[in-house]
Amino acid sequence: VRTLLAALAVAAPFAVAPPAAVGPPLPAAPADTGDLIVRYAPGADAAQRADARRDAGVQRDESLPLARAEVVEPVAGVPVEEAVRRLEEDPAVQYAEPDVVRRASLTPDDRYFRAQWGLDNTGQAVGGASGTPDADVDAPEAWDRTTGADGVTVAIVDSGIDLDHPDLAPNLWQNPGEAGAAASNGADDDGNGFVDDARGWDFAATPDDATPQDGDGHGTHVSGTAAARGGDGIGVTGVAWRARIVPVRALGDDGSGTASDVLRAYDYARRAGARVVNASLGGSSPSRAERDAIAAAPDVLFVVAAGNDGADNDVLPAYPCNLDLPNVICVAASDRSDGLADFSNRGASTVDLGAPGVAIASTWLGGDWVLLDGTSMATPHVAGAAALLLARRPGATVADLRGALLGSVDQRPGLAGRTVTGGRLNVAAALDAITPPPAAEPAPPRESLPAPAPAPAPGPAPEQPSAPQPPPGPQAAPLGPAPAPAAPPPATTAGIDRAGPTLTVRPARRSLALVLRRGLPVTLGCSERCALRAELVAGARDARRLRLTTRSRSVGVARATRSLARAGRATVTLRLSARARSRLRRTRSVRLTLRVRATDAAGNPSTRTVRVTLRR
Ligand code: CA
Ligand code: CA
Ligand code: CA
């Protein structure tokens, strides 16, 4: 039995900063949804209204039962305040304002939501530094689609949870077999081997007990990022507003625990019905038992932290991050500007993606909220996202979740070559990617088929939990002295799909004028089931020339995502943003780059880049 991880700072595994209070108290979050209400001036005709929208970088969203008024939404990159300012300067507009109508249901009124830059980055200052607008996971955009159903269960294997925290208590899982009087009758009413386990279990205590109360704070913070109650007017919001949190305490108040307790916690989580396990913990020694325990739960997605050593996990492995299993996703920490956080581990072949992990506001002991840094804080952004995907599509498999989460990232230079995907979590895009295939592809309910081709098998044979097989590959060496540090990365582990799909990209030939009006159709082909993401990008030089940006950087002007349930082709239409349309209408030709990324069910990406020249 090994010690999993010594505390790195005040707050345990993979959190690096001592907790800082979220305060000074923030101004109450402005109650806007990211959309705007615009009321046009009397007499402004349709063309003048359209010009006003175009110049402000907004597009129509919904009509309103109020004369001359409608809801509009900013196109990517235009802050609401800026859109309001531009609209109000236009003589065709009587007034414009942030939309307060949809906010109540879609965007949280939680007091510290403004501090949660990782969810919605407007460039606001948090913890004494400000960031880059839209260097975030697009959470409000995701919540336009769903805020998560009751009942998706996420286990937090950690230091426990502040059971009475007002921002967490409403989302705590309740064991139906140990409810009411059964919770304290000293009997194992549901026969699961745990007496009175009404709301999780504490494996770190000696002896074990039924109260996974957090004495460290780490688990409480992690829980809040994944699933603090959203839209309740207090504190923060989790990525999933109403997921059920199963607190499983496996780390003590010093933030360390044993592999055996962690394994028990994994198993408890699985048996409690968790579809997602967040494990913001790790260590440098491999554990065969840990690997087997995770492999024995192929229907549970394990979202784990990369570690905070500023190291390359491809060279210096960390576990469970480096486990080469299809149900493990390993997360690095990104900063306010989409760079890799300086403390974060990386790994071009071992760390899957980035998520916000610097100055993250979340729940803390004593009903409080604090800011923390760490890959521990990045990880639950992804776990919460997985819960949202399951709320959207309850039948999604682990392979579906993995494909959607990894196939929809926002590519960022700071993460390229340092993570498998080269990108940062985008929850809204992941939700789009998990959307069930359209009716055109009759999606047979998999339950009704006699023997559907199984998703990529996790190993050469079904796992026999009681009879661990000699696992393949060097990383499964028995416990003992540290492995040779420069051991070659495990190549082609048997049974694991490591090849990206074969991808074909064929843009239609269209004039610039037609693309401005109707978009650019692109036919995409994939050699297997995959998640596709296509983006049209203006290079730095053209972007500046066309006033798409004032800085020297490339700018995305259109993007689309699509999932293919099997090998085949699909046509997506890339519609230019309103801002891009208004800028491009003044030019005779433009050269754009079409970037397409396909990610297969095992998370292996393929990319293709095609130059597209559009002329009038
Ligand atoms: Ca029980
Ligand atoms: Ca009982
Ligand atoms: Ca809240």
Coordinates of C-alpha atoms and ligand atoms in Angstrom, one line a residue:
V1 CA 0.0 0.0 0.0
R2 CA 1.4 3.3 -0.9
T3 CA 0.7 6.8 0.1
L4 CA -1.0 8.4 -2.9
L5 CA 0.2 11.9 -2.5
A6 CA 1.5 14.1 0.1
A7 CA -0.1 17.4 0.6
L8 CA 1.4 20.0 -1.7
A9 CA 0.1 23.0 0.2
V10 CA -2.6 23.8 2.6
A11 CA -5.1 22.1 0.3
A12 CA -4.1 18.7 -0.7
P13 CA -3.4 16.8 -3.8
F14 CA -3.1 18.8 -6.9
A15 CA -4.2 22.1 -5.4
V16 CA -1.3 24.5 -5.2
A17 CA -2.4 27.7 -3.7
P18 CA -3.4 28.3 -0.1
P19 CA -7.0 29.2 -0.1
A20 CA -7.7 32.8 -0.7
A21 CA -11.0 34.3 0.1
V22 CA -13.1 35.0 -2.9
G23 CA -13.8 38.5 -1.6
P24 CA -13.6 41.4 -1.3
P25 CA -17.3 41.1 -1.9
L26 CA -18.1 41.3 -5.5
P27 CA -20.8 43.6 -6.8
A28 CA -23.9 41.6 -7.4
A29 CA -23.6 39.9 -10.7
P30 CA -25.4 41.8 -13.4
A31 CA -28.4 39.9 -14.3
D32 CA -27.6 39.4 -18.0
T33 CA -27.7 36.2 -20.0
G34 CA -25.1 37.2 -22.5
D35 CA -27.9 38.2 -24.8
L36 CA -29.3 41.7 -25.3
I37 CA -32.7 43.2 -25.8
V38 CA -32.7 45.9 -28.4
R39 CA -35.6 48.3 -29.1
Y40 CA -35.3 50.1 -32.4
A41 CA -36.2 53.7 -33.0
P42 CA -39.6 54.5 -34.4
G43 CA -39.3 54.6 -38.1
A44 CA -36.2 52.5 -38.4
D45 CA -36.8 50.2 -41.3
A46 CA -35.6 46.6 -41.7
A47 CA -32.4 47.5 -43.5
Q48 CA -31.4 50.1 -40.9
R49 CA -32.1 47.6 -38.2
A50 CA -30.0 45.0 -39.9
D51 CA -27.2 47.5 -40.4
A52 CA -27.3 48.3 -36.7
R53 CA -27.1 44.7 -35.7
R54 CA -24.2 44.1 -38.1
D55 CA -22.2 47.0 -36.9
A56 CA -22.7 46.0 -33.3
G57 CA -21.7 42.4 -34.0
V58 CA -25.0 40.9 -32.9
Q59 CA -27.5 38.7 -34.6
R60 CA -31.2 38.2 -34.2
D61 CA -32.2 35.6 -31.7
E62 CA -35.9 35.9 -30.8
S63 CA -38.7 38.3 -31.3
L64 CA -40.5 39.9 -28.3
P65 CA -44.1 40.8 -27.8
L66 CA -43.1 44.5 -27.7
A67 CA -43.1 46.8 -30.7
R68 CA -39.8 47.2 -32.4
A69 CA -38.0 45.0 -29.8
E70 CA -36.2 41.8 -30.1
V71 CA -33.6 39.7 -28.4
V72 CA -30.2 39.6 -30.1
E73 CA -27.0 37.8 -29.3
P74 CA -23.4 38.9 -29.7
V75 CA -21.4 36.8 -32.2
A76 CA -18.3 35.2 -30.8
G77 CA -15.9 37.5 -29.1
V78 CA -18.1 40.6 -28.8
P79 CA -18.7 41.4 -25.1
V80 CA -22.2 42.4 -24.2
E81 CA -21.1 45.8 -22.9
E82 CA -19.5 46.5 -26.2
A83 CA -22.5 45.4 -28.2
V84 CA -24.7 47.6 -26.0
R85 CA -22.5 50.6 -26.5
R86 CA -22.3 50.1 -30.3
L87 CA -26.1 49.6 -30.6
E88 CA -26.9 52.7 -28.5
E89 CA -24.7 54.8 -30.8
D90 CA -26.8 53.8 -33.8
P91 CA -29.6 56.2 -34.6
A92 CA -31.8 53.3 -35.6
V93 CA -31.7 52.1 -32.0
Q94 CA -33.8 53.6 -29.2
Y95 CA -32.1 51.6 -26.5
A96 CA -30.2 48.3 -25.9
E97 CA -29.6 46.5 -22.7
P98 CA -28.4 43.2 -21.3
D99 CA -31.2 40.7 -21.4
V100 CA -32.6 40.1 -17.9
V101 CA -35.5 38.0 -19.0
R102 CA -33.8 34.8 -19.8
R103 CA -31.2 35.2 -17.2
A104 CA -33.2 33.8 -14.4
S105 CA -33.4 30.4 -16.0
L106 CA -30.3 30.2 -17.9
T107 CA -27.5 32.1 -16.3
P108 CA -26.9 31.9 -12.6
D109 CA -27.6 34.6 -10.2
D110 CA -25.0 33.0 -7.8
R111 CA -23.2 35.7 -6.0
Y112 CA -19.7 34.8 -7.0
F113 CA -20.5 33.8 -10.5
R114 CA -18.6 36.8 -11.7
A115 CA -15.5 35.4 -10.1
Q116 CA -15.8 32.2 -12.0
W117 CA -13.8 33.2 -15.0
G118 CA -13.3 29.6 -16.1
L119 CA -17.0 29.4 -16.8
D120 CA -17.4 32.8 -18.4
N121 CA -14.4 34.9 -19.0
T122 CA -15.1 38.5 -19.9
G123 CA -11.6 39.6 -19.0
Q124 CA -12.7 40.4 -15.4
A125 CA -10.1 40.6 -12.6
V126 CA -10.1 37.6 -10.3
G127 CA -7.6 37.1 -7.6
G128 CA -5.8 40.3 -8.6
A129 CA -5.3 39.5 -12.3
S130 CA -7.4 39.7 -15.4
G131 CA -7.6 37.5 -18.3
T132 CA -8.6 37.1 -22.0
P133 CA -12.2 37.3 -22.9
D134 CA -13.6 33.9 -23.9
A135 CA -10.7 32.0 -22.4
D136 CA -13.3 29.9 -20.7
V137 CA -15.3 26.7 -21.1
D138 CA -18.4 28.5 -22.6
A139 CA -20.6 27.5 -19.7
P140 CA -23.4 30.0 -20.2
E141 CA -23.6 28.8 -23.8
A142 CA -23.8 25.3 -22.5
W143 CA -26.5 26.2 -20.0
D144 CA -28.6 27.6 -22.9
R145 CA -28.8 23.9 -23.9
T146 CA -29.1 22.3 -20.4
T147 CA -28.2 23.0 -16.8
G148 CA -28.2 19.3 -16.0
A149 CA -31.0 17.0 -14.9
D150 CA -31.5 15.8 -11.4
G151 CA -30.2 12.3 -11.1
V152 CA -26.9 12.3 -13.0
T153 CA -24.6 11.0 -10.3
V154 CA -21.0 12.2 -10.0
A155 CA -18.8 10.7 -7.3
I156 CA -16.0 12.9 -5.9
V157 CA -13.3 10.6 -4.6
D158 CA -11.4 13.0 -2.4
S159 CA -11.1 14.4 1.2
G160 CA -14.9 14.3 1.6
I161 CA -17.3 17.2 1.5
D162 CA -18.6 19.9 3.8
L163 CA -21.9 18.1 4.2
D164 CA -23.8 21.2 5.5
H165 CA -22.5 23.6 2.9
P166 CA -25.5 25.5 1.6
D167 CA -24.2 25.5 -2.0
L168 CA -23.6 21.7 -1.9
A169 CA -26.2 20.2 0.4
P170 CA -29.1 20.5 -2.1
N171 CA -27.1 18.5 -4.6
L172 CA -25.9 15.7 -2.3
W173 CA -26.7 12.2 -3.4
Q174 CA -29.1 10.3 -1.1
N175 CA -28.9 6.6 -0.9
P176 CA -32.5 5.5 -1.4
G177 CA -31.9 2.2 0.4
E178 CA -30.7 4.0 3.6
A179 CA -33.2 6.9 3.7
G180 CA -35.2 8.2 6.6
A181 CA -35.1 6.1 9.7
A182 CA -32.9 3.6 7.9
A183 CA -30.1 6.1 7.9
S184 CA -29.5 5.8 11.6
N185 CA -30.7 2.4 12.6
G186 CA -27.3 0.7 12.7
A187 CA -28.3 -1.7 10.0
D188 CA -27.2 -2.2 6.4
D189 CA -30.7 -1.8 5.0
D190 CA -29.7 -2.0 1.3
G191 CA -27.3 -4.9 1.9
N192 CA -24.4 -3.1 0.1
G193 CA -22.0 -3.9 2.9
F194 CA -22.1 -0.4 4.4
V195 CA -24.1 0.4 7.5
D196 CA -26.2 3.6 7.3
D197 CA -24.5 4.9 4.2
A198 CA -27.2 7.5 3.6
R199 CA -24.9 10.0 1.8
G200 CA -21.6 8.4 0.8
W201 CA -18.9 6.8 2.8
D202 CA -15.7 7.6 4.6
F203 CA -12.9 5.2 3.8
A204 CA -10.2 7.4 5.3
A205 CA -11.4 7.2 8.8
T206 CA -10.3 4.4 11.1
P207 CA -12.6 2.6 11.3
D208 CA -14.6 3.5 8.2
D209 CA -17.8 5.4 8.9
A210 CA -20.9 6.8 7.2
T211 CA -19.9 10.5 7.5
P212 CA -17.7 11.7 4.6
Q213 CA -17.2 15.0 6.3
D214 CA -14.3 17.0 4.8
G215 CA -11.7 18.2 7.3
D216 CA -9.3 19.4 4.6
G217 CA -11.3 21.5 2.2
H218 CA -9.9 20.0 -1.0
G219 CA -12.9 17.8 -1.7
T220 CA -15.3 20.5 -0.9
H221 CA -13.7 22.8 -3.4
V222 CA -13.6 20.2 -6.1
S223 CA -17.2 19.2 -5.5
G224 CA -18.4 22.8 -6.0
T225 CA -16.7 23.2 -9.4
A226 CA -18.3 20.1 -10.7
A227 CA -21.8 20.5 -9.1
A228 CA -22.4 23.4 -6.7
R229 CA -26.1 24.3 -6.9
G230 CA -26.5 26.8 -9.8
G231 CA -29.0 29.6 -10.0
D232 CA -29.8 29.6 -6.3
G233 CA -28.6 33.1 -5.6
I234 CA -25.7 32.1 -3.4
G235 CA -22.0 31.3 -3.8
V236 CA -20.8 29.7 -7.0
T237 CA -22.3 27.5 -9.6
G238 CA -21.0 24.1 -10.6
V239 CA -20.7 23.3 -14.3
A240 CA -23.6 20.9 -13.7
W241 CA -26.2 22.8 -11.6
R242 CA -28.2 19.8 -10.3
A243 CA -26.0 16.7 -10.6
R244 CA -26.0 14.4 -7.6
I245 CA -22.7 14.4 -5.7
V246 CA -21.6 11.2 -4.0
P247 CA -18.9 12.2 -1.6
V248 CA -16.5 9.3 -1.1
R249 CA -13.8 10.2 1.4
A250 CA -10.5 8.5 0.6
L251 CA -8.0 11.2 1.6
G252 CA -7.5 12.3 5.1
D253 CA -7.4 15.8 6.6
D254 CA -3.7 16.1 5.5
G255 CA -4.8 15.4 2.0
S256 CA -3.2 12.1 1.6
G257 CA -4.6 8.6 1.4
T258 CA -3.8 5.1 0.5
A259 CA -4.3 3.3 -2.8
S260 CA -6.4 0.8 -1.1
D261 CA -8.8 3.4 0.2
V262 CA -8.9 5.0 -3.2
L263 CA -9.8 1.7 -4.8
R264 CA -12.6 1.1 -2.3
A265 CA -13.8 4.6 -3.0
Y266 CA -13.9 3.9 -6.8
D267 CA -15.9 0.7 -6.2
Y268 CA -18.3 2.4 -3.8
A269 CA -18.9 5.1 -6.4
R270 CA -19.6 2.6 -9.1
R271 CA -22.0 0.7 -7.0
A272 CA -23.8 3.9 -5.9
G273 CA -24.6 4.4 -9.6
A274 CA -22.0 7.1 -10.4
R275 CA -21.4 7.4 -14.2
V276 CA -18.6 9.8 -13.6
V277 CA -15.8 9.7 -11.0
N278 CA -13.7 12.8 -10.3
A279 CA -10.3 11.9 -8.9
S280 CA -8.3 15.0 -8.4
L281 CA -5.4 13.1 -6.9
G282 CA -2.4 11.0 -8.0
G283 CA 1.1 9.8 -7.4
S284 CA 4.2 8.8 -9.2
S285 CA 4.2 5.1 -8.6
P286 CA 2.0 2.9 -10.7
S287 CA -0.5 0.6 -9.1
R288 CA -1.7 -2.5 -10.8
A289 CA -4.7 -2.7 -8.5
E290 CA -5.7 0.8 -9.3
R291 CA -5.5 0.0 -13.0
D292 CA -7.5 -3.1 -12.6
A293 CA -10.2 -1.3 -10.5
I294 CA -10.7 1.3 -13.1
A295 CA -10.6 -1.2 -15.9
A296 CA -13.2 -3.2 -14.1
A297 CA -15.6 -0.3 -14.3
P298 CA -15.6 0.4 -18.0
D299 CA -19.0 2.1 -17.9
V300 CA -17.7 4.7 -15.5
L301 CA -15.7 7.7 -16.8
F302 CA -12.8 8.6 -14.5
V303 CA -11.7 12.2 -14.8
V304 CA -8.3 12.6 -13.2
A305 CA -5.8 15.4 -12.6
A306 CA -2.4 15.6 -14.4
G307 CA -0.5 16.8 -11.3
N308 CA 1.2 20.0 -10.3
D309 CA 4.9 19.5 -10.7
G310 CA 5.2 21.5 -13.9
A311 CA 6.5 18.2 -15.4
D312 CA 6.0 16.2 -18.5
N313 CA 4.0 13.1 -17.7
D314 CA 5.2 11.5 -20.9
V315 CA 8.6 11.4 -19.2
L316 CA 7.7 11.2 -15.5
P317 CA 4.5 9.3 -15.2
A318 CA 1.8 10.2 -12.8
Y319 CA -1.0 7.8 -11.9
P320 CA -3.9 7.4 -12.5
C321 CA -3.4 10.1 -15.1
N322 CA -1.0 7.9 -17.2
L323 CA -3.2 4.8 -17.2
D324 CA -3.8 4.0 -20.8
L325 CA -7.5 3.1 -20.4
P326 CA -10.4 4.2 -22.5
N327 CA -12.4 5.3 -19.4
V328 CA -9.7 7.7 -18.1
I329 CA -9.5 11.3 -19.0
C330 CA -6.5 13.3 -17.7
V331 CA -6.8 17.0 -17.3
A332 CA -4.2 19.8 -17.2
A333 CA -4.8 23.3 -15.8
S334 CA -5.2 26.3 -18.1
D335 CA -4.9 29.9 -17.0
R336 CA -7.0 33.0 -17.6
S337 CA -5.6 33.4 -21.0
D338 CA -5.7 29.8 -22.2
G339 CA -2.1 29.2 -21.5
L340 CA -0.9 26.1 -19.6
A341 CA -0.7 27.0 -15.9
D342 CA 2.9 27.2 -14.9
F343 CA 2.5 24.5 -12.2
S344 CA 0.5 22.1 -14.4
N345 CA 1.9 18.9 -15.7
R346 CA 1.6 18.2 -19.4
G347 CA 1.9 15.3 -21.7
A348 CA 1.5 15.2 -25.5
S349 CA 0.5 11.6 -25.3
T350 CA -0.7 11.2 -21.7
V351 CA -2.6 14.4 -20.7
D352 CA -5.8 14.7 -22.7
L353 CA -6.9 18.3 -22.4
G354 CA -6.8 21.5 -20.4
A355 CA -9.5 23.1 -18.3
P356 CA -9.4 26.2 -16.1
G357 CA -7.2 25.7 -13.0
V358 CA -5.9 29.1 -11.8
A359 CA -7.8 31.2 -9.2
I360 CA -10.8 29.0 -9.3
A361 CA -13.7 30.2 -7.0
S362 CA -15.5 27.3 -5.3
T363 CA -16.9 26.1 -2.1
W364 CA -14.9 25.7 1.1
L365 CA -15.2 24.4 4.7
G366 CA -17.6 26.2 7.0
G367 CA -20.0 27.2 4.3
D368 CA -17.4 29.5 2.7
W369 CA -16.0 30.0 -0.8
V370 CA -12.3 30.5 -1.8
L371 CA -10.0 30.7 -4.7
L372 CA -7.6 27.9 -5.4
D373 CA -5.1 26.9 -8.1
G374 CA -4.4 23.3 -9.2
T375 CA -5.0 20.6 -11.8
S376 CA -7.4 19.4 -9.0
M377 CA -9.5 22.5 -9.8
A378 CA -9.3 21.9 -13.6
T379 CA -10.4 18.3 -13.3
P380 CA -14.0 18.9 -12.0
H381 CA -14.7 21.3 -14.8
V382 CA -14.5 18.2 -17.1
A383 CA -16.3 15.9 -14.7
G384 CA -19.2 18.5 -14.4
A385 CA -19.2 18.7 -18.2
A386 CA -19.5 14.9 -18.5
A387 CA -22.5 15.1 -16.1
L388 CA -24.1 17.7 -18.4
L389 CA -23.6 15.5 -21.4
L390 CA -25.3 12.6 -19.6
A391 CA -28.2 14.9 -18.7
R392 CA -28.5 15.7 -22.4
R393 CA -28.1 12.1 -23.5
P394 CA -28.6 9.6 -20.7
G395 CA -27.7 6.6 -23.0
A396 CA -24.3 8.0 -23.9
T397 CA -21.5 5.5 -23.4
V398 CA -18.1 6.3 -21.9
A399 CA -16.8 6.3 -25.5
D400 CA -19.5 8.8 -26.5
L401 CA -18.5 11.0 -23.6
R402 CA -14.9 10.8 -24.3
G403 CA -15.3 11.5 -28.0
A404 CA -17.5 14.5 -27.3
L405 CA -15.3 16.0 -24.6
L406 CA -12.1 15.5 -26.4
G407 CA -13.4 16.2 -29.9
S408 CA -14.8 19.5 -29.1
V409 CA -12.0 21.3 -27.4
D410 CA -10.9 24.8 -28.4
Q411 CA -7.5 24.5 -29.9
R412 CA -5.1 26.7 -28.1
P413 CA -1.4 27.3 -28.8
G414 CA -0.5 27.1 -25.1
L415 CA -1.8 23.5 -25.0
A416 CA -0.7 22.3 -28.4
G417 CA 2.0 19.7 -28.1
R418 CA 1.5 19.6 -24.4
T419 CA -1.8 17.7 -24.4
V420 CA -3.2 15.0 -26.6
T421 CA -5.9 17.2 -28.0
G422 CA -4.0 20.5 -27.9
G423 CA -7.1 22.2 -26.5
R424 CA -9.2 23.4 -23.6
L425 CA -12.6 22.1 -22.6
N426 CA -15.5 23.7 -24.3
V427 CA -18.7 22.5 -22.6
A428 CA -21.1 24.0 -25.1
A429 CA -19.3 22.4 -28.1
A430 CA -19.2 19.1 -26.2
L431 CA -23.0 19.3 -25.8
D432 CA -23.4 19.9 -29.4
A433 CA -21.2 16.9 -30.2
I434 CA -23.1 14.5 -28.0
T435 CA -26.5 15.5 -29.5
P436 CA -28.1 12.3 -30.8
P437 CA -27.8 11.8 -34.5
P438 CA -30.5 13.4 -36.6
A439 CA -33.5 11.3 -37.6
A440 CA -31.9 10.8 -41.0
E441 CA -29.6 8.3 -39.3
P442 CA -32.0 6.0 -37.6
A443 CA -30.2 5.5 -34.3
P444 CA -31.3 2.1 -33.1
P445 CA -31.6 2.0 -29.4
R446 CA -28.6 -0.1 -28.5
E447 CA -30.5 -2.0 -25.9
S448 CA -32.8 -3.5 -28.4
L449 CA -30.2 -5.0 -30.6
P450 CA -29.2 -8.6 -29.9
A451 CA -25.4 -8.1 -30.0
P452 CA -24.3 -4.7 -31.1
A453 CA -20.7 -4.3 -32.0
P454 CA -19.2 -3.4 -28.7
A455 CA -17.5 -0.1 -28.3
P456 CA -13.7 -0.5 -28.4
A457 CA -13.0 -3.2 -25.9
P458 CA -10.9 -1.9 -23.0
G459 CA -8.6 -4.8 -23.1
P460 CA -8.0 -8.1 -24.8
A461 CA -10.7 -9.9 -22.8
P462 CA -13.4 -8.9 -20.4
E463 CA -12.0 -8.0 -17.1
Q464 CA -12.3 -10.7 -14.4
P465 CA -12.3 -8.6 -11.3
S466 CA -11.3 -11.4 -9.0
A467 CA -8.6 -12.8 -11.3
P468 CA -6.4 -9.9 -12.4
Q469 CA -4.7 -10.8 -15.6
P470 CA -1.1 -9.9 -16.2
P471 CA -1.7 -6.6 -17.8
P472 CA 0.2 -5.8 -20.9
G473 CA 2.9 -3.1 -21.1
P474 CA 5.7 -1.9 -19.0
Q475 CA 3.5 0.4 -16.9
A476 CA 1.8 -2.5 -15.3
A477 CA 5.0 -3.5 -13.5
P478 CA 4.5 -4.8 -10.0
L479 CA 4.6 -2.3 -7.2
G480 CA 8.1 -1.8 -5.9
P481 CA 11.0 0.5 -6.5
A482 CA 10.2 3.4 -8.8
P483 CA 10.1 2.4 -12.4
A484 CA 13.0 3.3 -14.7
P485 CA 12.4 7.0 -15.1
A486 CA 13.1 7.0 -18.8
A487 CA 11.0 4.0 -19.7
P488 CA 9.7 4.3 -23.2
P489 CA 6.1 5.3 -23.3
P490 CA 4.0 2.1 -23.6
A491 CA 3.7 1.6 -27.3
T492 CA 0.7 0.0 -28.9
T493 CA -0.7 -1.6 -25.8
A494 CA -2.7 -4.6 -27.1
G495 CA -6.4 -3.9 -27.6
I496 CA -6.2 -0.2 -27.3
D497 CA -7.1 1.9 -30.3
R498 CA -4.4 4.5 -30.8
A499 CA -5.0 5.4 -34.4
G500 CA -6.9 8.5 -35.3
P501 CA -9.6 8.2 -37.9
T502 CA -8.9 8.8 -41.6
L503 CA -10.4 12.2 -42.4
T504 CA -11.4 13.7 -45.7
V505 CA -12.4 17.3 -46.1
R506 CA -14.0 18.8 -49.3
P507 CA -15.2 22.4 -49.2
A508 CA -17.7 23.3 -51.8
R509 CA -16.7 25.8 -54.5
R510 CA -18.7 29.0 -53.8
S511 CA -18.3 32.6 -54.5
L512 CA -17.6 34.9 -51.6
A513 CA -21.0 36.6 -52.1
L514 CA -22.8 33.3 -51.8
V515 CA -20.8 32.3 -48.7
L516 CA -21.7 35.6 -47.1
R517 CA -25.3 34.8 -47.7
R518 CA -25.5 31.1 -47.2
G519 CA -22.3 29.9 -45.6
L520 CA -19.8 27.4 -46.9
P521 CA -20.8 23.8 -47.2
V522 CA -18.0 21.3 -46.4
T523 CA -18.3 17.6 -46.9
L524 CA -16.4 15.7 -44.2
G525 CA -15.7 12.0 -44.2
C526 CA -14.5 9.8 -41.4
S527 CA -13.3 6.2 -41.5
E528 CA -15.0 5.3 -38.2
R529 CA -17.4 6.7 -35.6
C530 CA -16.1 10.2 -34.8
A531 CA -16.8 13.6 -33.5
L532 CA -16.0 16.3 -36.1
R533 CA -15.2 20.0 -35.6
A534 CA -14.6 22.4 -38.4
E535 CA -13.5 25.9 -38.2
L536 CA -12.8 28.6 -40.7
V537 CA -10.0 30.9 -39.6
A538 CA -8.7 34.2 -41.0
G539 CA -4.9 34.4 -40.6
A540 CA -3.4 37.2 -38.5
R541 CA -2.6 39.4 -41.4
D542 CA -6.0 39.1 -43.1
A543 CA -7.8 39.4 -39.7
R544 CA -6.1 42.7 -39.1
R545 CA -6.6 44.0 -42.7
L546 CA -10.3 43.2 -42.4
R547 CA -10.6 44.7 -38.9
L548 CA -11.7 41.4 -37.4
T549 CA -9.3 42.1 -34.7
T550 CA -7.0 45.0 -33.6
R551 CA -4.3 42.6 -32.5
S552 CA -2.0 40.4 -34.4
R553 CA -3.8 37.0 -34.1
S554 CA -5.8 34.7 -36.3
V555 CA -9.6 34.9 -35.8
G556 CA -12.2 32.2 -36.2
V557 CA -15.0 33.3 -38.5
A558 CA -17.2 30.2 -38.6
R559 CA -17.4 26.9 -37.0
A560 CA -19.5 23.8 -36.8
T561 CA -19.5 20.5 -35.1
R562 CA -21.0 17.1 -36.1
S563 CA -20.9 13.6 -34.9
L564 CA -20.9 10.6 -37.1
A565 CA -22.3 7.4 -35.6
R566 CA -20.3 5.3 -38.0
A567 CA -17.9 5.5 -40.9
G568 CA -19.4 7.8 -43.6
R569 CA -19.7 11.3 -44.8
A570 CA -21.7 14.4 -43.7
T571 CA -22.0 17.9 -45.0
V572 CA -21.8 20.8 -42.5
T573 CA -22.4 24.4 -43.4
L574 CA -20.0 26.9 -41.9
R575 CA -21.9 30.1 -41.5
L576 CA -19.9 33.2 -41.0
S577 CA -20.4 35.2 -37.8
A578 CA -22.3 38.5 -38.3
R579 CA -19.2 40.4 -37.5
A580 CA -17.2 38.5 -40.2
R581 CA -20.0 39.0 -42.7
S582 CA -20.0 42.7 -42.1
R583 CA -16.2 42.9 -42.5
L584 CA -15.9 40.5 -45.4
R585 CA -18.5 42.2 -47.5
R586 CA -16.1 45.1 -48.1
T587 CA -13.4 42.9 -49.6
R588 CA -12.9 41.4 -53.0
S589 CA -11.3 38.2 -51.9
V590 CA -10.0 36.5 -48.8
R591 CA -7.9 33.5 -48.0
L592 CA -9.1 31.4 -45.1
T593 CA -7.9 28.3 -43.4
L594 CA -10.3 25.5 -42.9
R595 CA -9.3 23.4 -39.9
V596 CA -11.0 20.1 -39.3
R597 CA -10.5 17.8 -36.4
A598 CA -11.9 14.3 -36.0
T599 CA -11.8 12.4 -32.8
D600 CA -12.6 8.7 -32.7
A601 CA -14.4 7.0 -29.8
A602 CA -11.1 6.2 -28.1
G603 CA -10.2 9.9 -28.2
N604 CA -7.6 9.7 -30.9
P605 CA -7.6 12.8 -33.0
S606 CA -6.8 13.4 -36.7
T607 CA -6.6 16.9 -38.2
R608 CA -6.6 18.3 -41.7
T609 CA -6.0 21.8 -42.8
V610 CA -7.3 23.1 -46.2
R611 CA -6.7 26.5 -47.7
V612 CA -9.9 28.2 -49.0
T613 CA -9.8 31.2 -51.2
L614 CA -13.1 33.0 -51.6
R615 CA -13.6 35.6 -54.4
R616 CA -16.5 37.8 -55.2
Ligands
CA1 CA -25.9 0.2 3.3
CA2 CA -29.2 1.7 7.9
CA3 CA -24.9 28.5 -5.9

